[in-house]
XYZ file of C-alpha atoms in Angstrom:
283
model
C -18.191 103.020 34.102
C -18.951 101.988 30.538
C -16.146 102.086 27.944
C -15.985 105.267 25.890
C -16.860 105.587 22.217
C -13.223 105.415 21.098
C -12.708 102.123 22.952
C -15.946 100.693 21.558
C -15.060 101.705 17.990
C -11.531 100.283 18.321
C -12.877 96.985 19.649
C -15.516 96.660 16.930
C -12.823 97.305 14.325
C -10.806 94.395 15.714
C -13.910 92.187 15.805
C -14.914 92.821 12.199
C -13.037 89.896 10.662
C -14.887 87.492 12.990
C -18.227 88.611 11.575
C -18.420 90.555 8.307
C -22.239 90.529 8.116
C -22.947 93.349 10.545
C -22.011 94.893 13.867
C -23.954 96.214 16.802
C -23.464 97.610 20.270
C -25.508 98.838 23.194
C -24.756 100.531 26.479
C -27.449 100.485 29.148
C -27.949 100.430 32.876
C -28.421 97.003 34.452
C -29.373 97.588 38.040
C -26.854 100.149 39.269
C -24.129 99.034 36.882
C -23.214 100.168 33.377
C -23.444 97.377 30.824
C -22.004 97.343 27.295
C -22.523 94.582 24.716
C -20.591 94.504 21.414
C -21.218 92.030 18.622
C -19.829 91.265 15.178
C -22.096 88.998 13.158
C -21.456 86.002 10.961
C -25.011 85.306 9.765
C -25.881 81.602 9.524
C -29.463 81.260 10.829
C -32.087 83.885 9.857
C -30.014 86.312 7.820
C -32.418 89.226 8.308
C -31.593 92.365 10.276
C -34.301 91.501 12.813
C -32.065 88.692 14.096
C -29.036 90.969 14.542
C -27.274 91.241 17.891
C -27.201 92.516 20.565
C -30.714 91.064 20.538
C -33.550 92.302 22.748
C -36.677 90.365 23.746
C -38.741 89.700 26.879
C -36.812 92.311 28.881
C -33.512 90.614 28.076
C -30.488 91.640 26.065
C -28.369 88.904 24.521
C -25.102 88.628 22.667
C -23.771 85.185 21.828
C -21.150 83.490 19.746
C -21.953 80.095 18.252
C -24.971 78.098 17.159
C -27.741 76.163 18.920
C -28.200 73.162 16.653
C -31.456 71.896 18.197
C -33.120 75.311 18.137
C -36.003 74.111 15.927
C -37.005 71.379 18.385
C -36.729 73.817 21.296
C -38.714 76.426 19.376
C -41.557 73.961 18.762
C -41.636 73.001 22.444
C -41.649 76.619 23.568
C -44.305 77.619 21.020
C -46.535 74.781 22.216
C -46.234 76.253 25.717
C -47.323 79.683 24.474
C -44.103 81.446 23.451
C -44.331 83.812 20.503
C -41.448 84.481 18.108
C -40.701 87.340 15.733
C -37.629 85.775 14.071
C -36.505 82.379 12.811
C -33.210 82.654 14.715
C -31.592 80.452 17.331
C -30.727 83.711 19.121
C -34.354 84.377 20.033
C -34.793 80.749 21.116
C -32.094 81.257 23.760
C -34.036 84.100 25.405
C -37.376 82.302 25.216
C -35.795 79.163 26.680
C -34.258 81.172 29.507
C -37.607 82.786 30.292
C -39.309 79.372 30.314
C -36.700 77.277 32.130
C -34.230 79.672 33.746
C -30.601 78.557 33.917
C -31.774 74.957 33.364
C -32.119 75.970 29.699
C -28.344 75.814 29.186
C -28.289 72.045 29.672
C -30.958 71.690 26.981
C -28.908 73.454 24.306
C -27.132 71.158 21.867
C -24.533 73.319 20.261
C -21.432 75.414 20.698
C -21.871 78.749 22.389
C -20.533 81.439 24.653
C -23.171 83.940 25.684
C -23.933 86.947 27.827
C -27.552 87.553 28.771
C -28.725 90.606 30.706
C -32.005 90.089 32.576
C -33.596 93.479 33.220
C -36.265 91.965 35.469
C -33.753 90.611 37.960
C -30.971 93.093 37.220
C -28.578 90.168 36.710
C -25.999 89.353 34.059
C -25.599 85.711 33.072
C -22.550 84.277 31.332
C -22.585 80.724 29.974
C -20.385 78.423 27.915
C -21.186 75.216 26.040
C -20.653 71.796 27.558
C -17.305 71.062 25.883
C -15.950 74.602 25.767
C -15.890 74.780 21.977
C -16.498 78.529 22.106
C -14.154 80.626 24.265
C -15.305 83.060 26.937
C -12.366 85.001 28.363
C -12.790 87.493 31.181
C -10.726 89.904 33.227
C -11.567 91.706 36.480
C -9.664 94.882 37.298
C -11.239 95.426 40.708
C -13.887 97.796 39.372
C -15.221 96.376 36.144
C -15.629 93.013 34.432
C -14.466 92.571 30.832
C -15.489 89.494 28.839
C -15.277 88.356 25.228
C -14.202 85.730 22.731
C -10.623 87.013 22.364
C -8.173 88.537 24.830
C -7.309 91.394 22.496
C -10.923 92.586 22.643
C -10.693 92.913 26.420
C -7.505 94.908 26.051
C -9.056 97.197 23.444
C -11.936 97.910 25.818
C -9.544 99.002 28.563
C -8.414 95.946 30.510
C -4.650 96.089 31.160
C -3.160 92.967 29.548
C 0.595 92.667 29.490
C 2.222 89.822 31.411
C 2.474 86.477 29.621
C 1.983 83.284 31.639
C 5.390 81.805 30.838
C 4.714 78.441 32.481
C 1.664 77.958 30.275
C 3.594 79.111 27.221
C 6.358 76.586 27.895
C 3.780 73.835 28.365
C 2.168 74.775 25.071
C 5.456 74.821 23.141
C 6.635 71.554 24.655
C 3.440 69.516 24.797
C 0.907 71.106 22.470
C -2.351 73.012 22.583
C -4.375 70.685 24.781
C -1.958 70.943 27.680
C -2.217 74.748 27.618
C -5.802 74.702 28.844
C -5.844 72.129 31.634
C -7.418 74.779 33.893
C -9.417 77.997 33.472
C -6.393 80.247 32.903
C -5.099 81.770 29.685
C -1.772 82.771 28.122
C -2.005 86.082 30.006
C -1.937 86.545 33.758
C -5.111 88.150 35.001
C -7.215 86.771 32.143
C -9.215 83.612 32.785
C -11.886 81.561 31.057
C -15.332 80.615 32.244
C -15.051 76.803 32.569
C -16.721 74.625 29.941
C -20.211 73.475 30.867
C -20.633 76.336 33.327
C -22.616 79.510 33.857
C -22.245 82.476 36.194
C -24.823 84.883 37.593
C -23.736 88.424 38.488
C -25.881 90.913 40.366
C -23.231 93.612 39.865
C -19.645 94.081 38.714
C -17.612 91.185 40.129
C -15.375 88.306 39.151
C -17.638 85.463 37.952
C -17.794 82.168 39.815
C -18.646 79.362 37.405
C -21.461 76.968 38.332
C -21.480 73.610 36.566
C -24.657 72.817 34.643
C -23.285 69.760 32.815
C -21.071 66.818 33.722
C -20.008 63.941 31.528
C -21.943 60.841 32.536
C -20.833 57.218 32.318
C -23.731 54.770 32.396
C -22.591 51.443 30.901
C -25.167 48.909 29.761
C -24.980 45.539 28.091
C -25.537 45.413 24.339
C -24.639 43.310 21.344
C -22.131 44.389 18.728
C -25.004 44.913 16.293
C -26.834 47.148 18.769
C -23.662 49.170 19.388
C -23.048 49.673 15.664
C -26.640 50.722 15.029
C -26.609 53.045 18.059
C -23.480 54.798 16.839
C -24.895 55.104 13.320
C -28.192 56.564 14.539
C -26.526 59.114 16.815
C -23.973 60.065 14.189
C -26.604 60.765 11.527
C -28.841 62.684 13.936
C -25.926 64.807 15.086
C -24.824 65.519 11.515
C -28.345 66.419 10.401
C -28.647 69.007 13.171
C -25.292 70.550 12.271
C -26.168 70.895 8.608
C -28.883 73.420 9.458
C -28.060 76.775 7.907
C -29.514 79.510 5.738
C -26.206 79.756 3.873
C -24.109 77.152 2.021
C -22.316 74.697 4.304
C -18.704 73.652 3.758
C -16.399 71.054 5.283
C -12.669 71.099 5.870
C -11.141 67.790 4.790
C -8.209 66.937 7.011
C -7.170 63.804 5.178
C -8.372 61.635 8.058
C -11.306 59.258 8.228
C -13.663 61.440 10.286
C -14.006 64.444 7.958
C -14.364 62.189 4.910
C -17.129 60.226 6.620
C -18.944 63.475 7.436
C -18.737 64.644 3.829
C -19.848 61.287 2.449
C -22.815 61.037 4.822
C -23.921 64.612 4.098
C -23.910 63.902 0.363
C -25.120 60.307 0.196
C -27.523 60.163 3.166
C -28.897 63.713 3.227
C -28.426 64.625 -0.450
C -26.549 67.828 0.335
C -24.485 69.667 -2.239
C -21.401 70.118 -0.081
C -18.415 72.386 -0.558
C -15.105 71.081 0.765
C -11.734 72.634 1.436
C -8.360 71.189 2.291
C -4.874 72.497 2.994
C -1.951 71.320 0.892
C 1.593 72.041 2.011
């Protein structure tokens, strides 16, 4: 059954700091199952209320965390094929892309995302995560219902029992650092897992999701000169940066003191003429 109002309100209260620009929720039937979506918004693309989530279009409901950087290119391609849009958001592009290309759309998204899409035509729920797992998608299955979200505490607030700490993972984290804590799809809590990076899952009813890979890192070496390699890196770097500077709000950078963040800031200012804000941490 769907979580009660008290659980929904408690979860939204915990989610508020992740998105101060608005909150939304819906509870509907999807097939024979109860479905609840909760969202807390940090508005970056299309700041209007019409782009708020959970978002509904083309008999789909969507809630997603992240940003699709190449949404303008995808939007143009979809519009040329006959798609019609009512917002300027990357959120709507996700649904239109799914309707046009099915699950193959996920491999066409350049960005960071974790999403849940309910397809009322098929009665299926789709979960998906970006290629490198930049955005988290935790889930827990209690034998009757599936809980999923961007933080474990949200699952607990909705009603999933979360108590036992995975001590082996904790010891690995303390001894060897963050990267060694996530060498598999587990989490710091037993019974809570993550959808693997570069994967999606399709659920016809309440069940534990089985991730299906839609993306694999490819290695296709080819001969090139040093000059070609330098120019190739430069071209890809600038294209990638240009896509990530897209926003309807001011963009800021965190300067770590290393070369990479300083290069990003310099290129944004000198190559693209952006008035950048920058932050750093001083001990």
